[in-house]
PDB file of C-alpha atoms in Angstrom:
ATOM      1  CA  MET A 141      -0.003   0.001   0.002  1.00  0.00           C
ATOM      2  CA  PRO A 142       2.691   2.574   0.863  1.00  0.00           C
ATOM      3  CA  ARG A 143       4.520   1.715  -2.304  1.00  0.00           C
ATOM      4  CA  ARG A 144       1.450   2.195  -4.464  1.00  0.00           C
ATOM      5  CA  ARG A 145       0.919   5.514  -2.771  1.00  0.00           C
ATOM      6  CA  ALA A 146       4.498   6.536  -3.495  1.00  0.00           C
ATOM      7  CA  ILE A 147       4.096   5.713  -7.162  1.00  0.00           C
ATOM      8  CA  LYS A 148       0.894   7.668  -7.286  1.00  0.00           C
ATOM      9  CA  LEU A 149       2.610  10.637  -5.615  1.00  0.00           C
ATOM     10  CA  SER A 150       5.544  10.643  -8.015  1.00  0.00           C
ATOM     11  CA  GLN A 151       3.124  10.474 -10.922  1.00  0.00           C
ATOM     12  CA  SER A 152       1.199  13.475  -9.696  1.00  0.00           C
ATOM     13  CA  ASN A 153       4.511  15.285  -9.192  1.00  0.00           C
ATOM     14  CA  ARG A 154       5.475  14.627 -12.753  1.00  0.00           C
ATOM     15  CA  GLU A 155       2.110  15.750 -13.974  1.00  0.00           C
ATOM     16  CA  ARG A 156       2.498  18.954 -12.063  1.00  0.00           C
ATOM     17  CA  LYS A 157       5.920  19.553 -13.508  1.00  0.00           C
ATOM     18  CA  GLU A 158       4.544  19.033 -17.005  1.00  0.00           C
ATOM     19  CA  GLU A 159       1.768  21.451 -16.256  1.00  0.00           C
ATOM     20  CA  LYS A 160       4.229  24.051 -15.079  1.00  0.00           C
ATOM     21  CA  GLY A 161       6.267  23.427 -18.239  1.00  0.00           C
ATOM     22  CA  ILE A 162       3.323  24.072 -20.518  1.00  0.00           C
ATOM     23  CA  LEU A 163       2.337  27.328 -18.828  1.00  0.00           C
ATOM     24  CA  SER A 164       5.839  28.738 -18.606  1.00  0.00           C
ATOM     25  CA  ASP A 165       6.607  27.661 -22.168  1.00  0.00           C
ATOM     26  CA  LEU A 166       3.456  29.449 -23.282  1.00  0.00           C
ATOM     27  CA  ALA A 167       4.559  32.630 -21.495  1.00  0.00           C
ATOM     28  CA  ASN A 168       8.152  32.434 -22.749  1.00  0.00           C
ATOM     29  CA  TYR A 169       7.487  31.659 -26.393  1.00  0.00           C
ATOM     30  CA  SER A 170       4.446  33.844 -26.880  1.00  0.00           C
ATOM     31  CA  GLN A 171       6.561  36.717 -25.663  1.00  0.00           C
ATOM     32  CA  SER A 172       9.811  35.930 -27.443  1.00  0.00           C
ATOM     33  CA  GLY A 173       8.707  36.632 -31.011  1.00  0.00           C
ATOM     34  CA  MET A 174       7.263  39.982 -30.082  1.00  0.00           C
ATOM     35  CA  THR A 175      10.281  40.936 -28.020  1.00  0.00           C
ATOM     36  CA  PHE A 176      12.642  40.078 -30.884  1.00  0.00           C
ATOM     37  CA  ALA A 177      10.735  42.225 -33.389  1.00  0.00           C
ATOM     38  CA  LEU A 178      10.322  45.093 -30.936  1.00  0.00           C
ATOM     39  CA  SER A 179      14.049  45.060 -30.090  1.00  0.00           C
ATOM     40  CA  VAL A 180      14.883  45.707 -33.725  1.00  0.00           C
ATOM     41  CA  VAL A 181      12.272  48.455 -34.019  1.00  0.00           C
ATOM     42  CA  ILE A 182      13.225  50.145 -30.746  1.00  0.00           C
ATOM     43  CA  GLY A 183      16.940  50.003 -31.687  1.00  0.00           C
ATOM     44  CA  PHE A 184      16.218  51.677 -34.994  1.00  0.00           C
ATOM     45  CA  GLY A 185      13.942  54.202 -33.315  1.00  0.00           C
ATOM     46  CA  MET A 186      16.670  55.208 -30.854  1.00  0.00           C
ATOM     47  CA  GLY A 187      19.161  55.663 -33.692  1.00  0.00           C
ATOM     48  CA  TRP A 188      16.662  57.686 -35.719  1.00  0.00           C
ATOM     49  CA  TYR A 189      15.925  59.910 -32.705  1.00  0.00           C
ATOM     50  CA  LEU A 190      19.628  60.516 -32.096  1.00  0.00           C
ATOM     51  CA  ASP A 191      20.203  61.274 -35.771  1.00  0.00           C
ATOM     52  CA  ASN A 192      17.313  63.628 -36.423  1.00  0.00           C
ATOM     53  CA  LYS A 193      16.433  65.177 -33.051  1.00  0.00           C
ATOM     54  CA  VAL A 194      19.623  65.205 -30.995  1.00  0.00           C
ATOM     55  CA  PHE A 195      22.242  65.819 -33.700  1.00  0.00           C
ATOM     56  CA  GLY A 196      19.877  67.608 -36.052  1.00  0.00           C
ATOM     57  CA  GLY A 197      20.467  65.425 -39.109  1.00  0.00           C
ATOM     58  CA  ARG A 198      24.219  65.999 -39.290  1.00  0.00           C
ATOM     59  CA  THR A 199      25.029  62.327 -38.735  1.00  0.00           C
ATOM     60  CA  ALA A 200      22.040  61.442 -40.850  1.00  0.00           C
ATOM     61  CA  PRO A 201      21.832  57.781 -41.713  1.00  0.00           C
ATOM     62  CA  TRP A 202      24.775  56.440 -39.715  1.00  0.00           C
ATOM     63  CA  LEU A 203      23.505  56.372 -36.138  1.00  0.00           C
ATOM     64  CA  SER A 204      20.238  54.809 -37.347  1.00  0.00           C
ATOM     65  CA  PHE A 205      22.196  51.974 -38.984  1.00  0.00           C
ATOM     66  CA  LEU A 206      24.428  51.560 -35.954  1.00  0.00           C
ATOM     67  CA  PHE A 207      21.496  51.331 -33.549  1.00  0.00           C
ATOM     68  CA  LEU A 208      19.592  49.107 -35.935  1.00  0.00           C
ATOM     69  CA  GLY A 209      22.531  46.738 -35.532  1.00  0.00           C
ATOM     70  CA  PHE A 210      22.340  47.155 -31.759  1.00  0.00           C
ATOM     71  CA  GLY A 211      18.624  46.355 -31.901  1.00  0.00           C
ATOM     72  CA  ILE A 212      19.216  43.148 -33.870  1.00  0.00           C
ATOM     73  CA  ALA A 213      21.945  42.187 -31.455  1.00  0.00           C
ATOM     74  CA  ALA A 214      19.598  42.859 -28.521  1.00  0.00           C
ATOM     75  CA  GLY A 215      17.025  40.587 -30.132  1.00  0.00           C
ATOM     76  CA  PHE A 216      19.499  37.785 -30.481  1.00  0.00           C
ATOM     77  CA  LYS A 217      20.682  38.338 -26.925  1.00  0.00           C
ATOM     78  CA  HIS A 218      17.118  37.919 -25.762  1.00  0.00           C
ATOM     79  CA  LEU A 219      16.892  34.600 -27.612  1.00  0.00           C
ATOM     80  CA  TRP A 220      20.236  33.557 -26.136  1.00  0.00           C
ATOM     81  CA  ASP A 221      19.100  34.382 -22.584  1.00  0.00           C
ATOM     82  CA  LEU A 222      15.809  32.555 -23.183  1.00  0.00           C
ATOM     83  CA  SER A 223      17.478  29.377 -24.441  1.00  0.00           C
ATOM     84  CA  ARG A 224      19.903  29.427 -21.525  1.00  0.00           C
ATOM     85  CA  ARG A 225      17.064  29.836 -19.035  1.00  0.00           C
ATOM     86  CA  ILE A 226      15.165  26.956 -20.582  1.00  0.00           C
ATOM     87  CA  ALA A 227      18.259  24.745 -20.593  1.00  0.00           C
ATOM     88  CA  LYS A 228      18.734  25.531 -16.912  1.00  0.00           C
ATOM     89  CA  ASP A 229      15.110  24.748 -16.109  1.00  0.00           C
ATOM     90  CA  ASP A 230      15.288  21.368 -17.809  1.00  0.00           C
ATOM     91  CA  ASP A 231      17.961  19.796 -15.613  1.00  0.00           C
TER      92      ASP A 231
ATOM     93  CA  MET B 291     -19.335  51.210 -36.993  1.00  0.00           C
ATOM     94  CA  GLU B 292     -21.997  52.089 -34.508  1.00  0.00           C
ATOM     95  CA  HIS B 293     -20.734  52.836 -31.040  1.00  0.00           C
ATOM     96  CA  PRO B 294     -21.490  49.996 -28.595  1.00  0.00           C
ATOM     97  CA  ILE B 295     -23.816  50.824 -25.705  1.00  0.00           C
ATOM     98  CA  LEU B 296     -21.966  50.971 -22.401  1.00  0.00           C
ATOM     99  CA  PHE B 297     -24.233  50.937 -19.366  1.00  0.00           C
ATOM    100  CA  ILE B 298     -22.084  53.035 -17.062  1.00  0.00           C
ATOM    101  CA  SER B 299     -21.683  55.723 -19.711  1.00  0.00           C
ATOM    102  CA  VAL B 300     -25.443  55.745 -20.310  1.00  0.00           C
ATOM    103  CA  ILE B 301     -26.087  56.087 -16.557  1.00  0.00           C
ATOM    104  CA  LEU B 302     -23.503  58.820 -16.198  1.00  0.00           C
ATOM    105  CA  ASN B 303     -25.080  60.665 -19.142  1.00  0.00           C
ATOM    106  CA  TRP B 304     -28.468  60.313 -17.523  1.00  0.00           C
ATOM    107  CA  ILE B 305     -27.160  61.756 -14.251  1.00  0.00           C
ATOM    108  CA  GLY B 306     -25.785  64.679 -16.259  1.00  0.00           C
ATOM    109  CA  LEU B 307     -22.066  64.035 -16.172  1.00  0.00           C
ATOM    110  CA  PRO B 308     -20.151  64.560 -19.407  1.00  0.00           C
ATOM    111  CA  VAL B 309     -18.964  61.389 -21.119  1.00  0.00           C
ATOM    112  CA  PRO B 310     -16.250  61.773 -23.774  1.00  0.00           C
ATOM    113  CA  HIS B 311     -17.255  60.772 -27.309  1.00  0.00           C
ATOM    114  CA  GLY B 312     -13.709  60.062 -28.460  1.00  0.00           C
ATOM    115  CA  PRO B 313     -11.205  57.864 -26.766  1.00  0.00           C
ATOM    116  CA  ILE B 314      -9.753  60.728 -24.714  1.00  0.00           C
ATOM    117  CA  GLY B 315     -11.790  63.442 -23.048  1.00  0.00           C
ATOM    118  CA  GLY B 316     -10.933  67.117 -23.032  1.00  0.00           C
ATOM    119  CA  THR B 317     -11.643  68.388 -19.536  1.00  0.00           C
ATOM    120  CA  LEU B 318     -10.639  66.737 -16.268  1.00  0.00           C
ATOM    121  CA  LEU B 319     -14.179  65.574 -15.592  1.00  0.00           C
ATOM    122  CA  GLU B 320     -14.361  64.027 -19.063  1.00  0.00           C
ATOM    123  CA  LYS B 321     -11.048  62.302 -18.478  1.00  0.00           C
ATOM    124  CA  LEU B 322     -12.413  60.815 -15.246  1.00  0.00           C
ATOM    125  CA  THR B 323     -15.560  59.436 -16.911  1.00  0.00           C
ATOM    126  CA  GLU B 324     -13.813  57.642 -19.768  1.00  0.00           C
ATOM    127  CA  PRO B 325     -15.314  54.165 -20.114  1.00  0.00           C
ATOM    128  CA  TYR B 326     -12.107  52.286 -19.393  1.00  0.00           C
ATOM    129  CA  LEU B 327     -11.702  54.156 -16.111  1.00  0.00           C
ATOM    130  CA  THR B 328     -15.307  53.762 -14.995  1.00  0.00           C
ATOM    131  CA  TYR B 329     -15.261  50.024 -15.821  1.00  0.00           C
ATOM    132  CA  SER B 330     -11.946  49.678 -14.025  1.00  0.00           C
ATOM    133  CA  TRP B 331     -13.570  51.235 -10.964  1.00  0.00           C
ATOM    134  CA  LEU B 332     -16.550  48.897 -11.348  1.00  0.00           C
ATOM    135  CA  ILE B 333     -14.192  45.919 -11.211  1.00  0.00           C
ATOM    136  CA  MET B 334     -12.416  47.335  -8.192  1.00  0.00           C
ATOM    137  CA  ALA B 335     -15.731  47.883  -6.426  1.00  0.00           C
ATOM    138  CA  PHE B 336     -16.736  44.326  -7.350  1.00  0.00           C
ATOM    139  CA  LEU B 337     -13.522  42.972  -5.896  1.00  0.00           C
ATOM    140  CA  PHE B 338     -14.077  44.946  -2.707  1.00  0.00           C
ATOM    141  CA  VAL B 339     -17.769  44.106  -2.208  1.00  0.00           C
ATOM    142  CA  VAL B 340     -18.166  40.525  -3.421  1.00  0.00           C
ATOM    143  CA  PRO B 341     -15.473  38.914  -1.248  1.00  0.00           C
ATOM    144  CA  LYS B 342     -16.893  40.835   1.727  1.00  0.00           C
ATOM    145  CA  LEU B 343     -20.348  39.478   1.018  1.00  0.00           C
ATOM    146  CA  THR B 344     -19.349  35.908   0.219  1.00  0.00           C
ATOM    147  CA  LEU B 345     -16.713  35.466   2.891  1.00  0.00           C
ATOM    148  CA  GLY B 346     -18.604  36.883   5.855  1.00  0.00           C
ATOM    149  CA  LYS B 347     -16.902  35.676   8.994  1.00  0.00           C
ATOM    150  CA  LEU B 348     -13.983  33.315   8.421  1.00  0.00           C
ATOM    151  CA  GLU B 349     -14.792  29.884   9.748  1.00  0.00           C
ATOM    152  CA  LEU B 350     -12.770  26.796  10.446  1.00  0.00           C
ATOM    153  CA  VAL B 351     -15.119  24.677   8.327  1.00  0.00           C
ATOM    154  CA  PRO B 352     -15.551  26.740   5.187  1.00  0.00           C
ATOM    155  CA  GLY B 353     -18.919  27.272   3.558  1.00  0.00           C
ATOM    156  CA  THR B 354     -19.373  27.572  -0.204  1.00  0.00           C
ATOM    157  CA  GLY B 355     -18.188  31.177  -0.495  1.00  0.00           C
ATOM    158  CA  GLN B 356     -15.141  30.733   1.657  1.00  0.00           C
ATOM    159  CA  ASN B 357     -14.335  27.481  -0.122  1.00  0.00           C
ATOM    160  CA  PHE B 358     -14.166  29.254  -3.484  1.00  0.00           C
ATOM    161  CA  TRP B 359     -11.831  31.982  -2.289  1.00  0.00           C
ATOM    162  CA  GLU B 360      -9.672  29.512  -0.389  1.00  0.00           C
ATOM    163  CA  ALA B 361      -9.317  27.372  -3.522  1.00  0.00           C
ATOM    164  CA  LEU B 362      -8.463  30.417  -5.638  1.00  0.00           C
ATOM    165  CA  ILE B 363      -5.950  31.937  -3.233  1.00  0.00           C
ATOM    166  CA  GLY B 364      -4.446  28.579  -2.315  1.00  0.00           C
ATOM    167  CA  GLY B 365      -4.119  27.592  -5.964  1.00  0.00           C
ATOM    168  CA  LEU B 366      -2.421  30.875  -6.821  1.00  0.00           C
ATOM    169  CA  MET B 367      -0.050  30.519  -3.871  1.00  0.00           C
ATOM    170  CA  ASP B 368       0.953  27.005  -4.980  1.00  0.00           C
ATOM    171  CA  PHE B 369       1.519  28.281  -8.479  1.00  0.00           C
ATOM    172  CA  PHE B 370       3.853  31.050  -7.283  1.00  0.00           C
ATOM    173  CA  ILE B 371       5.709  28.741  -4.876  1.00  0.00           C
ATOM    174  CA  GLU B 372       6.401  26.351  -7.764  1.00  0.00           C
ATOM    175  CA  HIS B 373       7.959  29.131  -9.811  1.00  0.00           C
ATOM    176  CA  MET B 374       9.838  31.191  -7.279  1.00  0.00           C
ATOM    177  CA  GLY B 375      10.166  29.352  -3.992  1.00  0.00           C
ATOM    178  CA  ARG B 376       8.189  29.779  -0.784  1.00  0.00           C
ATOM    179  CA  GLU B 377       9.880  32.852   0.665  1.00  0.00           C
ATOM    180  CA  LYS B 378       9.803  35.000  -2.467  1.00  0.00           C
ATOM    181  CA  ALA B 379       6.281  33.848  -3.298  1.00  0.00           C
ATOM    182  CA  ARG B 380       5.101  34.984   0.129  1.00  0.00           C
ATOM    183  CA  MET B 381       6.785  38.344  -0.362  1.00  0.00           C
ATOM    184  CA  LEU B 382       5.362  39.023  -3.846  1.00  0.00           C
ATOM    185  CA  PHE B 383       1.992  37.298  -3.414  1.00  0.00           C
ATOM    186  CA  PRO B 384      -0.109  40.419  -2.737  1.00  0.00           C
ATOM    187  CA  VAL B 385       1.051  42.219  -5.891  1.00  0.00           C
ATOM    188  CA  LEU B 386       0.917  39.291  -8.259  1.00  0.00           C
ATOM    189  CA  ALA B 387      -2.338  37.812  -7.025  1.00  0.00           C
ATOM    190  CA  THR B 388      -3.985  41.217  -7.255  1.00  0.00           C
ATOM    191  CA  PHE B 389      -2.787  41.541 -10.850  1.00  0.00           C
ATOM    192  CA  PHE B 390      -4.062  38.091 -11.717  1.00  0.00           C
ATOM    193  CA  ILE B 391      -7.536  38.486 -10.257  1.00  0.00           C
ATOM    194  CA  TYR B 392      -7.911  41.994 -11.604  1.00  0.00           C
ATOM    195  CA  ILE B 393      -6.758  41.029 -15.120  1.00  0.00           C
ATOM    196  CA  VAL B 394      -8.984  37.934 -15.300  1.00  0.00           C
ATOM    197  CA  LEU B 395     -12.010  39.945 -14.258  1.00  0.00           C
ATOM    198  CA  ALA B 396     -11.120  42.890 -16.459  1.00  0.00           C
ATOM    199  CA  ASN B 397     -10.747  40.574 -19.496  1.00  0.00           C
ATOM    200  CA  MET B 398     -13.913  38.603 -18.782  1.00  0.00           C
ATOM    201  CA  ILE B 399     -16.217  41.551 -18.169  1.00  0.00           C
ATOM    202  CA  GLY B 400     -15.902  42.487 -21.843  1.00  0.00           C
ATOM    203  CA  LEU B 401     -17.722  39.300 -22.784  1.00  0.00           C
ATOM    204  CA  LEU B 402     -20.981  40.648 -21.332  1.00  0.00           C
ATOM    205  CA  PRO B 403     -22.959  42.919 -23.631  1.00  0.00           C
ATOM    206  CA  GLY B 404     -22.979  46.501 -22.367  1.00  0.00           C
ATOM    207  CA  PHE B 405     -19.642  46.206 -20.623  1.00  0.00           C
ATOM    208  CA  MET B 406     -16.111  46.739 -21.884  1.00  0.00           C
ATOM    209  CA  SER B 407     -12.720  45.371 -20.854  1.00  0.00           C
ATOM    210  CA  PRO B 408     -10.576  48.050 -19.245  1.00  0.00           C
ATOM    211  CA  THR B 409      -7.565  46.053 -20.447  1.00  0.00           C
ATOM    212  CA  SER B 410      -8.535  46.812 -24.044  1.00  0.00           C
ATOM    213  CA  SER B 411      -7.207  50.321 -23.373  1.00  0.00           C
ATOM    214  CA  LEU B 412      -3.462  50.800 -23.692  1.00  0.00           C
ATOM    215  CA  ASN B 413      -3.491  53.201 -20.717  1.00  0.00           C
ATOM    216  CA  ILE B 414      -4.421  50.481 -18.236  1.00  0.00           C
ATOM    217  CA  THR B 415      -1.987  47.845 -19.565  1.00  0.00           C
ATOM    218  CA  VAL B 416       0.908  50.317 -19.739  1.00  0.00           C
ATOM    219  CA  ALA B 417       0.225  51.383 -16.164  1.00  0.00           C
ATOM    220  CA  MET B 418       0.276  47.771 -14.981  1.00  0.00           C
ATOM    221  CA  THR B 419       3.417  47.019 -16.973  1.00  0.00           C
ATOM    222  CA  LEU B 420       5.188  50.074 -15.547  1.00  0.00           C
ATOM    223  CA  ILE B 421       4.404  48.851 -12.039  1.00  0.00           C
ATOM    224  CA  VAL B 422       5.868  45.414 -12.825  1.00  0.00           C
ATOM    225  CA  TRP B 423       8.904  46.931 -14.585  1.00  0.00           C
ATOM    226  CA  LEU B 424       9.734  49.290 -11.711  1.00  0.00           C
ATOM    227  CA  LEU B 425       9.055  46.517  -9.196  1.00  0.00           C
ATOM    228  CA  HIS B 426      11.545  44.117 -10.700  1.00  0.00           C
ATOM    229  CA  HIS B 427      14.304  46.732 -10.888  1.00  0.00           C
ATOM    230  CA  ILE B 428      13.602  47.854  -7.316  1.00  0.00           C
ATOM    231  CA  LEU B 429      13.804  44.192  -6.232  1.00  0.00           C
ATOM    232  CA  GLY B 430      17.098  43.884  -8.060  1.00  0.00           C
ATOM    233  CA  PHE B 431      18.559  46.847  -6.242  1.00  0.00           C
ATOM    234  CA  ARG B 432      17.175  45.604  -2.917  1.00  0.00           C
ATOM    235  CA  TYR B 433      18.704  42.156  -3.344  1.00  0.00           C
ATOM    236  CA  HIS B 434      22.080  43.151  -4.824  1.00  0.00           C
ATOM    237  CA  GLY B 435      22.619  46.755  -3.742  1.00  0.00           C
ATOM    238  CA  TRP B 436      24.706  48.783  -6.208  1.00  0.00           C
ATOM    239  CA  LYS B 437      26.135  45.545  -7.609  1.00  0.00           C
ATOM    240  CA  TYR B 438      22.902  45.143  -9.516  1.00  0.00           C
ATOM    241  CA  TYR B 439      24.639  46.973 -12.394  1.00  0.00           C
ATOM    242  CA  LYS B 440      26.463  43.702 -13.102  1.00  0.00           C
ATOM    243  CA  HIS B 441      23.188  42.366 -14.527  1.00  0.00           C
ATOM    244  CA  PHE B 442      23.563  44.921 -17.312  1.00  0.00           C
ATOM    245  CA  THR B 443      27.256  44.824 -18.076  1.00  0.00           C
ATOM    246  CA  GLY B 444      27.703  41.125 -18.865  1.00  0.00           C
ATOM    247  CA  PRO B 445      30.675  39.001 -17.877  1.00  0.00           C
ATOM    248  CA  ILE B 446      33.390  40.686 -20.036  1.00  0.00           C
ATOM    249  CA  ALA B 447      34.581  44.159 -18.999  1.00  0.00           C
ATOM    250  CA  VAL B 448      35.544  45.274 -22.533  1.00  0.00           C
ATOM    251  CA  MET B 449      32.072  44.483 -23.819  1.00  0.00           C
ATOM    252  CA  ALA B 450      30.348  46.433 -21.059  1.00  0.00           C
ATOM    253  CA  PRO B 451      29.359  49.643 -22.925  1.00  0.00           C
ATOM    254  CA  PHE B 452      28.008  47.535 -25.768  1.00  0.00           C
ATOM    255  CA  MET B 453      26.078  45.250 -23.430  1.00  0.00           C
ATOM    256  CA  ILE B 454      24.547  48.243 -21.590  1.00  0.00           C
ATOM    257  CA  ILE B 455      23.020  49.499 -24.849  1.00  0.00           C
ATOM    258  CA  LEU B 456      21.713  46.013 -25.641  1.00  0.00           C
ATOM    259  CA  GLU B 457      20.163  45.710 -22.163  1.00  0.00           C
ATOM    260  CA  LEU B 458      18.628  49.170 -22.494  1.00  0.00           C
ATOM    261  CA  ILE B 459      16.953  48.179 -25.758  1.00  0.00           C
ATOM    262  CA  GLY B 460      15.933  44.835 -24.282  1.00  0.00           C
ATOM    263  CA  ASN B 461      14.344  46.527 -21.279  1.00  0.00           C
ATOM    264  CA  PHE B 462      12.315  48.862 -23.478  1.00  0.00           C
ATOM    265  CA  ALA B 463      11.248  45.906 -25.599  1.00  0.00           C
ATOM    266  CA  ARG B 464      10.150  44.135 -22.410  1.00  0.00           C
ATOM    267  CA  LEU B 465       8.061  47.125 -21.388  1.00  0.00           C
ATOM    268  CA  VAL B 466       6.412  47.522 -24.760  1.00  0.00           C
ATOM    269  CA  SER B 467       5.800  43.853 -25.550  1.00  0.00           C
ATOM    270  CA  LEU B 468       4.301  43.022 -22.130  1.00  0.00           C
ATOM    271  CA  SER B 469       1.748  45.823 -22.389  1.00  0.00           C
ATOM    272  CA  MET B 470       1.068  45.483 -26.131  1.00  0.00           C
ATOM    273  CA  ARG B 471       0.378  41.736 -25.981  1.00  0.00           C
ATOM    274  CA  LEU B 472      -2.322  42.019 -23.334  1.00  0.00           C
ATOM    275  CA  PHE B 473      -3.794  45.118 -24.942  1.00  0.00           C
ATOM    276  CA  GLY B 474      -3.723  43.665 -28.454  1.00  0.00           C
ATOM    277  CA  ASN B 475      -5.329  40.344 -27.574  1.00  0.00           C
ATOM    278  CA  ILE B 476      -8.142  41.894 -25.564  1.00  0.00           C
ATOM    279  CA  LEU B 477      -8.827  44.672 -28.047  1.00  0.00           C
ATOM    280  CA  ALA B 478      -8.974  42.091 -30.852  1.00  0.00           C
ATOM    281  CA  LYS B 479     -11.504  40.085 -28.850  1.00  0.00           C
ATOM    282  CA  GLU B 480     -13.608  43.154 -28.156  1.00  0.00           C
ATOM    283  CA  ILE B 481     -13.626  44.353 -31.774  1.00  0.00           C
ATOM    284  CA  LEU B 482     -14.298  40.885 -33.185  1.00  0.00           C
ATOM    285  CA  LEU B 483     -17.217  40.378 -30.800  1.00  0.00           C
ATOM    286  CA  GLY B 484     -18.616  43.813 -31.529  1.00  0.00           C
ATOM    287  CA  VAL B 485     -18.498  43.310 -35.303  1.00  0.00           C
ATOM    288  CA  LEU B 486     -19.953  39.812 -35.127  1.00  0.00           C
ATOM    289  CA  PHE B 487     -22.788  40.886 -32.879  1.00  0.00           C
ATOM    290  CA  MET B 488     -23.615  43.709 -35.234  1.00  0.00           C
ATOM    291  CA  LEU B 489     -23.503  41.661 -38.430  1.00  0.00           C
ATOM    292  CA  VAL B 490     -24.734  38.169 -37.573  1.00  0.00           C
ATOM    293  CA  GLY B 491     -25.759  38.412 -33.892  1.00  0.00           C
ATOM    294  CA  ALA B 492     -29.244  37.091 -34.691  1.00  0.00           C
ATOM    295  CA  ILE B 493     -28.013  33.594 -35.609  1.00  0.00           C
ATOM    296  CA  PHE B 494     -25.641  33.155 -32.643  1.00  0.00           C
ATOM    297  CA  ALA B 495     -22.506  33.500 -34.755  1.00  0.00           C
ATOM    298  CA  PRO B 496     -20.478  35.138 -31.948  1.00  0.00           C
ATOM    299  CA  LEU B 497     -20.858  32.067 -29.680  1.00  0.00           C
ATOM    300  CA  PRO B 498     -17.619  30.314 -30.684  1.00  0.00           C
ATOM    301  CA  ILE B 499     -15.768  33.606 -30.355  1.00  0.00           C
ATOM    302  CA  LEU B 500     -17.252  34.021 -26.880  1.00  0.00           C
ATOM    303  CA  CYS B 501     -15.799  30.618 -25.927  1.00  0.00           C
ATOM    304  CA  LEU B 502     -12.447  31.649 -27.359  1.00  0.00           C
ATOM    305  CA  GLY B 503     -12.784  34.926 -25.463  1.00  0.00           C
ATOM    306  CA  VAL B 504     -13.002  33.097 -22.144  1.00  0.00           C
ATOM    307  CA  LEU B 505      -9.885  31.092 -23.091  1.00  0.00           C
ATOM    308  CA  VAL B 506      -7.943  34.165 -24.217  1.00  0.00           C
ATOM    309  CA  SER B 507      -8.898  36.080 -21.084  1.00  0.00           C
ATOM    310  CA  LEU B 508      -7.571  33.354 -18.808  1.00  0.00           C
ATOM    311  CA  ILE B 509      -4.434  32.664 -20.839  1.00  0.00           C
ATOM    312  CA  GLN B 510      -3.482  36.329 -21.140  1.00  0.00           C
ATOM    313  CA  ALA B 511      -3.887  36.861 -17.398  1.00  0.00           C
ATOM    314  CA  VAL B 512      -1.741  33.789 -16.650  1.00  0.00           C
ATOM    315  CA  VAL B 513       0.914  34.851 -19.166  1.00  0.00           C
ATOM    316  CA  PHE B 514       1.076  38.406 -17.785  1.00  0.00           C
ATOM    317  CA  VAL B 515       1.527  37.197 -14.236  1.00  0.00           C
ATOM    318  CA  LEU B 516       3.968  34.483 -15.226  1.00  0.00           C
ATOM    319  CA  LEU B 517       6.151  36.925 -17.127  1.00  0.00           C
ATOM    320  CA  SER B 518       6.142  39.259 -14.140  1.00  0.00           C
ATOM    321  CA  VAL B 519       7.277  36.303 -12.039  1.00  0.00           C
ATOM    322  CA  ILE B 520      10.051  35.484 -14.544  1.00  0.00           C
ATOM    323  CA  TYR B 521      11.292  39.094 -14.583  1.00  0.00           C
ATOM    324  CA  CYS B 522      11.253  39.352 -10.800  1.00  0.00           C
ATOM    325  CA  VAL B 523      13.102  36.040 -10.387  1.00  0.00           C
ATOM    326  CA  GLY B 524      15.629  37.156 -13.017  1.00  0.00           C
ATOM    327  CA  ALA B 525      16.292  40.385 -11.153  1.00  0.00           C
ATOM    328  CA  MET B 526      16.671  38.639  -7.796  1.00  0.00           C
ATOM    329  CA  GLU B 527      19.043  35.871  -8.848  1.00  0.00           C
ATOM    330  CA  HIS B 528      22.807  36.375  -9.149  1.00  0.00           C
ATOM    331  CA  ALA B 529      24.337  37.873 -12.243  1.00  0.00           C
ATOM    332  CA  HIS B 530      26.011  35.245 -14.377  1.00  0.00           C
TER     333      HIS B 530
END
């Protein structure tokens, strides 16, 4: 009887873990696509603002391009952080 | 598209208070009677009054009302403990549980005709996201002191200025995506329901969308709270 109970307990534990996995996967992945796209847009927006408002168009396209690169890098960094967090959760 | 009938706005109009016709009112009084604010207050009042009525006196052997609230609060507490450990869950429980219950109710109320979801206004979602965003940085500073800056500089000293810009962009993206996702999903639900009711409401065409609306409301609330938990845990753990 105790053994059967232990098996049942471990089963319910595993089920709970799976449940937690589904919900947190949902949160992580539904957010990641949007965050990636927004990183690129926000990076470009910062560069554009610096170019046209702060420096008055003197540096015209260059800061936009530079910060666009930063935005893309930030997007990939987000993916990198996400994959590392998931790898850490798995073990 | 014809403007949907909102009961609170109709009542306010009847009393004689000005209700803005556009999304944003001109005067202070009009700003205070915007539908998303009045419905937000309705939900707050609901959350104050209904637990008071259903709970009554707390008893050792719970009745039906107390049973419901115990199951809800206990379930939420278990959920947070699973994700962040007992101590941190107890510390953050009031904020996160309030967000969850408020968001679920705010999403669901839009499914009733004559009501709207406050979360379908960007003002409400941005306000909630700002609270979460400030909260997780404050927690970071509280747990690590000034060393919290190491979360932003990365492991290599030479790369630090570069990494700070990346983290800055990432933080803004966090802020925007968390608020926009909740806002977008709920607004889509509201508009879809409104259009379907207007066009084919007579043959019950909006019914499947109503079912999906219940699902979306719950999922978006869970995702919002879960992402807040993930951000807070990330700020509290050690920099890598």
